[in-house]
Short mmCIF file of C-alpha atoms in Angstrom, two decimals:
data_model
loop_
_atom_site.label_atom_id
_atom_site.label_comp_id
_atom_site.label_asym_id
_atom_site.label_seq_id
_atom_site.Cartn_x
_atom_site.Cartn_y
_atom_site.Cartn_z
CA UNK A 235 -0.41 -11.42 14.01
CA UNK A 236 -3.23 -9.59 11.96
CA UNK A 237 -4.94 -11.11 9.04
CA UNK A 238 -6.73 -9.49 6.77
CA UNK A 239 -8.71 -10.92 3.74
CA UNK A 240 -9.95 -9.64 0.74
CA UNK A 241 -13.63 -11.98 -0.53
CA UNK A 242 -12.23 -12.55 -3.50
CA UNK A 243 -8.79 -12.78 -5.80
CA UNK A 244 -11.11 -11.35 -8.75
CA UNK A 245 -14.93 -9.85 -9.59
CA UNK A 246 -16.22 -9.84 -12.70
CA UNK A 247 -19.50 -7.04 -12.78
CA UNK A 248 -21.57 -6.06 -15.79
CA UNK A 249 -20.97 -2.74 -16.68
CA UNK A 250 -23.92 -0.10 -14.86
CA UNK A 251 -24.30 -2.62 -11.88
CA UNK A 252 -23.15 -1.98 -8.45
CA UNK A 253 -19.37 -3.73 -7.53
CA UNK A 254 -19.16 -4.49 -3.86
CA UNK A 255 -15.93 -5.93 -2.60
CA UNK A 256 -15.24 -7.13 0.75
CA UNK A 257 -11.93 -6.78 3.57
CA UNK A 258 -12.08 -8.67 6.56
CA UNK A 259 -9.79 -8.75 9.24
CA UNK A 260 -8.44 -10.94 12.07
CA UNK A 261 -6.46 -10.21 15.55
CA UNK A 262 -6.35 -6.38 14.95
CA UNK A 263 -8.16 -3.34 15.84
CA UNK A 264 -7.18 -0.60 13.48
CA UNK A 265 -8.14 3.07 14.05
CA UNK A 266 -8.90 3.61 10.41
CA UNK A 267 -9.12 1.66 7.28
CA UNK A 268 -8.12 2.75 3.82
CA UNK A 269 -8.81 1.47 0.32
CA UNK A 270 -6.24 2.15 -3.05
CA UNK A 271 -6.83 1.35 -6.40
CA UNK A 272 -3.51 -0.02 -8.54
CA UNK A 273 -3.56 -0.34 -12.06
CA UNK A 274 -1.21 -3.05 -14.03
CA UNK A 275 2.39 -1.59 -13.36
CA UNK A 276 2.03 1.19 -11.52
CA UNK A 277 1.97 1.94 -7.29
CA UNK A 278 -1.41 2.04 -5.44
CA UNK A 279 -3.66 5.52 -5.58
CA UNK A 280 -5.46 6.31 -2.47
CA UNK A 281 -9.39 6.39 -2.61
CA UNK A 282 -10.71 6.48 0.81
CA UNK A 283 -10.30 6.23 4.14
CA UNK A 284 -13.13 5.51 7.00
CA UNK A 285 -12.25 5.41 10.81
CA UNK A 286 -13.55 3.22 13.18
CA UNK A 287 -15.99 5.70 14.99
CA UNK A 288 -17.63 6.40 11.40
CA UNK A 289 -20.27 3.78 9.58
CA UNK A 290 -20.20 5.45 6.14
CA UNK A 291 -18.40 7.68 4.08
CA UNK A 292 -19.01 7.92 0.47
CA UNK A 293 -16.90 9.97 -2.75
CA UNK A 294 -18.66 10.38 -5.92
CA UNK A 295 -19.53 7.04 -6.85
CA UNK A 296 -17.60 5.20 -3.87
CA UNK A 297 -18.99 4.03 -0.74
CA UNK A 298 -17.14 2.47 2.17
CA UNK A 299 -18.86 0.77 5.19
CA UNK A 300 -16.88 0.02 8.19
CA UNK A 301 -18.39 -2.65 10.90
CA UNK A 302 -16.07 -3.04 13.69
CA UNK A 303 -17.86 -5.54 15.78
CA UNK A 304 -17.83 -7.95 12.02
CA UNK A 305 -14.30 -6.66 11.59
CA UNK A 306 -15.20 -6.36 8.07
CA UNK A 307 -15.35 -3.12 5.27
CA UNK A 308 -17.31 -3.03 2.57
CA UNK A 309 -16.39 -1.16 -0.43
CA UNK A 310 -19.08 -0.06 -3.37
CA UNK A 311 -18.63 1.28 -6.86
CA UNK A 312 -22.27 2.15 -8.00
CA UNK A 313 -22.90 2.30 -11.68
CA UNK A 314 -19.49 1.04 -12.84
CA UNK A 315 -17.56 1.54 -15.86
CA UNK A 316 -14.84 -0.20 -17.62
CA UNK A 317 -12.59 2.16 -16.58
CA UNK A 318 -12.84 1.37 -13.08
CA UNK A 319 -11.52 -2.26 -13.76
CA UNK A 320 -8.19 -2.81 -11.60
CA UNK A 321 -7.26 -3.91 -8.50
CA UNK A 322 -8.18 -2.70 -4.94
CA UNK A 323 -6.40 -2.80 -1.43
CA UNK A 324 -7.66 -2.64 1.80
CA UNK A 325 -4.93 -1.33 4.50
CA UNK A 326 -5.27 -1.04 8.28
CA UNK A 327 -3.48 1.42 10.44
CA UNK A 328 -3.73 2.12 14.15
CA UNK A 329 -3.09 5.40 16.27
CA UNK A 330 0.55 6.01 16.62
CA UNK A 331 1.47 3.64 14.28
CA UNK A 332 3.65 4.80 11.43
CA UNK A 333 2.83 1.65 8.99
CA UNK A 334 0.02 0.19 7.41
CA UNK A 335 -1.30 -3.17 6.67
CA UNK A 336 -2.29 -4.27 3.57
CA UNK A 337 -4.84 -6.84 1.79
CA UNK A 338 -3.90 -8.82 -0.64
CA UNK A 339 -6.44 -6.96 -3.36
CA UNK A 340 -9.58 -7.99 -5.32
CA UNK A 341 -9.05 -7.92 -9.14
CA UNK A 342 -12.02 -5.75 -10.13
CA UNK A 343 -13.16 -6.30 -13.98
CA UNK A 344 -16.17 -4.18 -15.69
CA UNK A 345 -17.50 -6.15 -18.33
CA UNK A 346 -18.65 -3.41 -21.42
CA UNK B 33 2.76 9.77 -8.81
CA UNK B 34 2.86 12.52 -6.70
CA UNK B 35 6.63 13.85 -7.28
CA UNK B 36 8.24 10.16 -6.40
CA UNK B 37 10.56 8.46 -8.40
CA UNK B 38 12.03 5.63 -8.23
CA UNK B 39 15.35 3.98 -9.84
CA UNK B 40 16.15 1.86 -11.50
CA UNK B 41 12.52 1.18 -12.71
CA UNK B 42 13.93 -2.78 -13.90
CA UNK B 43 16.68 -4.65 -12.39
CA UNK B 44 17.88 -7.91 -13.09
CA UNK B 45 20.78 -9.24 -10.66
CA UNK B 46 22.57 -12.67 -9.76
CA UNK B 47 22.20 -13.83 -5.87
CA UNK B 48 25.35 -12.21 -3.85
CA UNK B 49 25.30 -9.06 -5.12
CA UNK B 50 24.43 -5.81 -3.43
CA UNK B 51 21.74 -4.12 -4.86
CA UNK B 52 20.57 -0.49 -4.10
CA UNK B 53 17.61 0.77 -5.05
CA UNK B 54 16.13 4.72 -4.81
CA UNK B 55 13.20 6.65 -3.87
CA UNK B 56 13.08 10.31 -4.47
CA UNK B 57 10.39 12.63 -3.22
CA UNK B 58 10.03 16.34 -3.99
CA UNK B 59 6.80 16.82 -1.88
CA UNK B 60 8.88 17.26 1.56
CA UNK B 61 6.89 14.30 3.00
CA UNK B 62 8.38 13.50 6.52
CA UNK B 63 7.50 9.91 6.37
CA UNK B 64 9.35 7.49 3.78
CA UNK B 65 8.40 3.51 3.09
CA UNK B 66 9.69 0.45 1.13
CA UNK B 67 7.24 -2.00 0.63
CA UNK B 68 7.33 -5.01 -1.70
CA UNK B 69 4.67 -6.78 -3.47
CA UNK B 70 4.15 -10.52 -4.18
CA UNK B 71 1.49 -12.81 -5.47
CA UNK B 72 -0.75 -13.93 -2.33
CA UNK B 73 0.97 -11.81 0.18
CA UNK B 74 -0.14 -8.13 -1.14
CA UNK B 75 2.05 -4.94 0.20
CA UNK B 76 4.63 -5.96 3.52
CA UNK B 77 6.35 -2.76 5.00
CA UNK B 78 10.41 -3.73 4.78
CA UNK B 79 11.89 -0.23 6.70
CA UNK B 80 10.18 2.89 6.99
CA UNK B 81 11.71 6.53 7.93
CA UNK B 82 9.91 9.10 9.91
CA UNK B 83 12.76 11.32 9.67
CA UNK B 84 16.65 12.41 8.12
CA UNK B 85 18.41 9.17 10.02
CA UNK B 86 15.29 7.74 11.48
CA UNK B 87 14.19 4.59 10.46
CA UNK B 88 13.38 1.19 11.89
CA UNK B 89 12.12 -2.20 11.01
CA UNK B 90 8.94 -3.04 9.30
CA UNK B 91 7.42 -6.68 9.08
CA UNK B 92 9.95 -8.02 6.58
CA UNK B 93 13.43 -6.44 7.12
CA UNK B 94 15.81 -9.62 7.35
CA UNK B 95 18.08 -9.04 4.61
CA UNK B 96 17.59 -5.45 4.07
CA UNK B 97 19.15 -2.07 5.53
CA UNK B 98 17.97 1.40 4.85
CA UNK B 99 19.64 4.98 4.95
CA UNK B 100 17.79 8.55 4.81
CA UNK B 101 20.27 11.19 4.90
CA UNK B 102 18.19 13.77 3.12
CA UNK B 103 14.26 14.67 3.67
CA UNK B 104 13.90 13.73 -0.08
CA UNK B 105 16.19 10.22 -0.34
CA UNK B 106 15.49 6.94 0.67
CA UNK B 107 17.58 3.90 -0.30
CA UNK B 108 16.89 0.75 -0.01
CA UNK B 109 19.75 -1.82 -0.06
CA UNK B 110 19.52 -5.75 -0.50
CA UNK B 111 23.46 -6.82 1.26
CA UNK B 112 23.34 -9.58 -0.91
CA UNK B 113 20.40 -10.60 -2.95
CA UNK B 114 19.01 -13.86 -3.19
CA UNK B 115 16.31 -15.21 -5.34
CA UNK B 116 13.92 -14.49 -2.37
CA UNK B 117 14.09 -10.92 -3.10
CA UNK B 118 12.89 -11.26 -6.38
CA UNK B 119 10.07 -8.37 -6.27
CA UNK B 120 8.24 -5.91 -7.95
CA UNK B 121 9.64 -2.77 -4.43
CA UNK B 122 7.01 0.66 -4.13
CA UNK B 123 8.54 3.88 -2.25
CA UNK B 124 6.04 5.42 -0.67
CA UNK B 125 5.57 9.00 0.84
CA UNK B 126 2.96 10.21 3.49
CA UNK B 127 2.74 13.73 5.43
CA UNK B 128 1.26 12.37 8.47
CA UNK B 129 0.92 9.09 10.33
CA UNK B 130 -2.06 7.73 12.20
CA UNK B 131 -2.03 9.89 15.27
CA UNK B 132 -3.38 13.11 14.10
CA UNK B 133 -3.77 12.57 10.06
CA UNK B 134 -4.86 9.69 8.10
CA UNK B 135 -1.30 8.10 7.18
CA UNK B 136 -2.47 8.51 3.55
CA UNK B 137 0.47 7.33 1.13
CA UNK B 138 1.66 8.03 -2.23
CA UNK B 139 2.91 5.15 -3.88
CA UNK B 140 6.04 5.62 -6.64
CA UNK B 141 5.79 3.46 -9.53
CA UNK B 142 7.68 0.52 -8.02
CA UNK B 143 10.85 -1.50 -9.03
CA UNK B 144 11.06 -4.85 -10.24
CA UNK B 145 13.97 -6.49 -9.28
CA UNK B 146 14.62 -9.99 -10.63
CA UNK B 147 17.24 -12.01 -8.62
CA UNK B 148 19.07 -15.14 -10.66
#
C-alpha cells in the first residue's frame, strides 16, 4: 500500500527565514499532490495543489516543487510569520480516484 | 468552513453504543467524506459518497456504515463503538474528483468522539 512521509513531526524557523517542509512517498503514483494547512481544532484549509506534469507552482508566498522520479514535494513559505505557525498535510490523489491520501503533517512553528 | 457543519461538535460515549454523527453541506458539493484523524496516522478516508445513495468503502470502514439520502446530509454511524473509535471525525465536501478537477476538499470542523 502507499506510504507517504512527512521530514519531520515539527520545524521550528526564525521568523523572516524561508520554511521548507518535505512529503515523500512510497508505492504510489499520484496524478496530483495537494498541501492543507490545519490550525489547533479546526479541519484542514486547502493551499495548493501541483500535478505531476508541472515542476513548480507558487501562491503569494508559497512554493510547491513536485519531483516525480524522487517521489518527493517540497513545500516553501518564504519570509515567514508567526502567523503561519500550524500544521501542514500533504495528500495524494490519482485520476479517477474519488479519495485522497494523506501525510501525517509537519508541525510548522515561527519563532517571533 | 465553507458552509459544513458538523454535529455534535463533542461526544463522549461508552463501548456498545450506536453513535451517529452529521455532516451538513449547503454548497451542493456532489462528493461527501468522513475521515478521522489520529496521532501518527494523519487523515484515513472511512466512506465517501459521490452521490444521493452512493457511497462505498474507504481505507478504514470496518465498523462503520454510511447513508446519504439528501445532496446536503451525510451520516456517519459507529454500530457499536468501541474504544478504537475514539477520534477527533472531519466531513469533508469537494465539487470534483481527480478526473477532470483537482478533488480539492473542504474540511468541517471535525468531531471528537471519546469512546469509554
Amino acid at each position: 500500500s502507499q506510504k507517504i512521509e512527512q521530514n519531520s513531526e515539527a520545524l521550528n524557523i526564525q521568523e523572516g527565514k524561508t520554511a521548507t517542509l518535505t512529503c515523500n512517498y512510497t508505492n504510489y503514483s499520484p496524478a496530483y499532490l495537494q498541501w492543507y494547512r490545519q490550525d489547533p481544532g479546526r479541519g484542514p484549509v486547502f493551499l495548493l495543489l501541483i500535478r505531476e506534469n508541472e515542476k513548480e507552482k507558487r501562491k503569494e508566498r508559497l512554493k510547491v516543487t513536485f519531483d516525480t522520479t524522487l517521489k518527493q514535494s517540497l513545500f516553501h513559505i518564504t519570509a515567514s510569520q508567526p502567523a503561519d505557525s500550524a500544521t501542514y498535510l500533504c495528500a495524494l490523489g490519482n485520476t479517477g480516484a474519488n479519495n485522497l491520501f494523506f501525510g501525517t503533517g509537519t508541525r510548522l512553528t515561527v519563532i517571533p | 468552513d465553507a458552509g459544513i457543519t458538523q454535529s455534535p461538535r463533542h461526544k463522549v460515549t461508552e463501548t456498545g453504543t450506536p453513535v451517529t454523527l452529521r455532516c451538513h453541506q449547503t454548497e451542493n458539493h456532489r462528493y461527501m467524506y468522513w475521515y478521522r484523524q489520529d496521532p501518527g496516522h494523519g487523515l484515513r478516508l472511512i466512506h465517501y459518497s459521490y452521490g444521493v445513495k452512493d457511497t462505498d468503502k474507504g481505507e478504514v470502514s470496518d465498523g462503520y456504515s454510511v447513508s446519504r439520502s439528501k445532496t446536503e446530509d451525510f451520516l456517519l454511524t459507529l454500530e457499536s463503538a468501541t474504544s478504537s473509535q475514539t477520534s477527533v471525525y472531519f466531513c469533508a465536501i469537494s465539487e470534483s474528483r481527480g478526473t477532470s478537477g483537482s478533488n480539492e476538499q473542504f474540511f468541517g470542523p471535525g468531531t471528537r468522539l471519546t469512546v469509554l
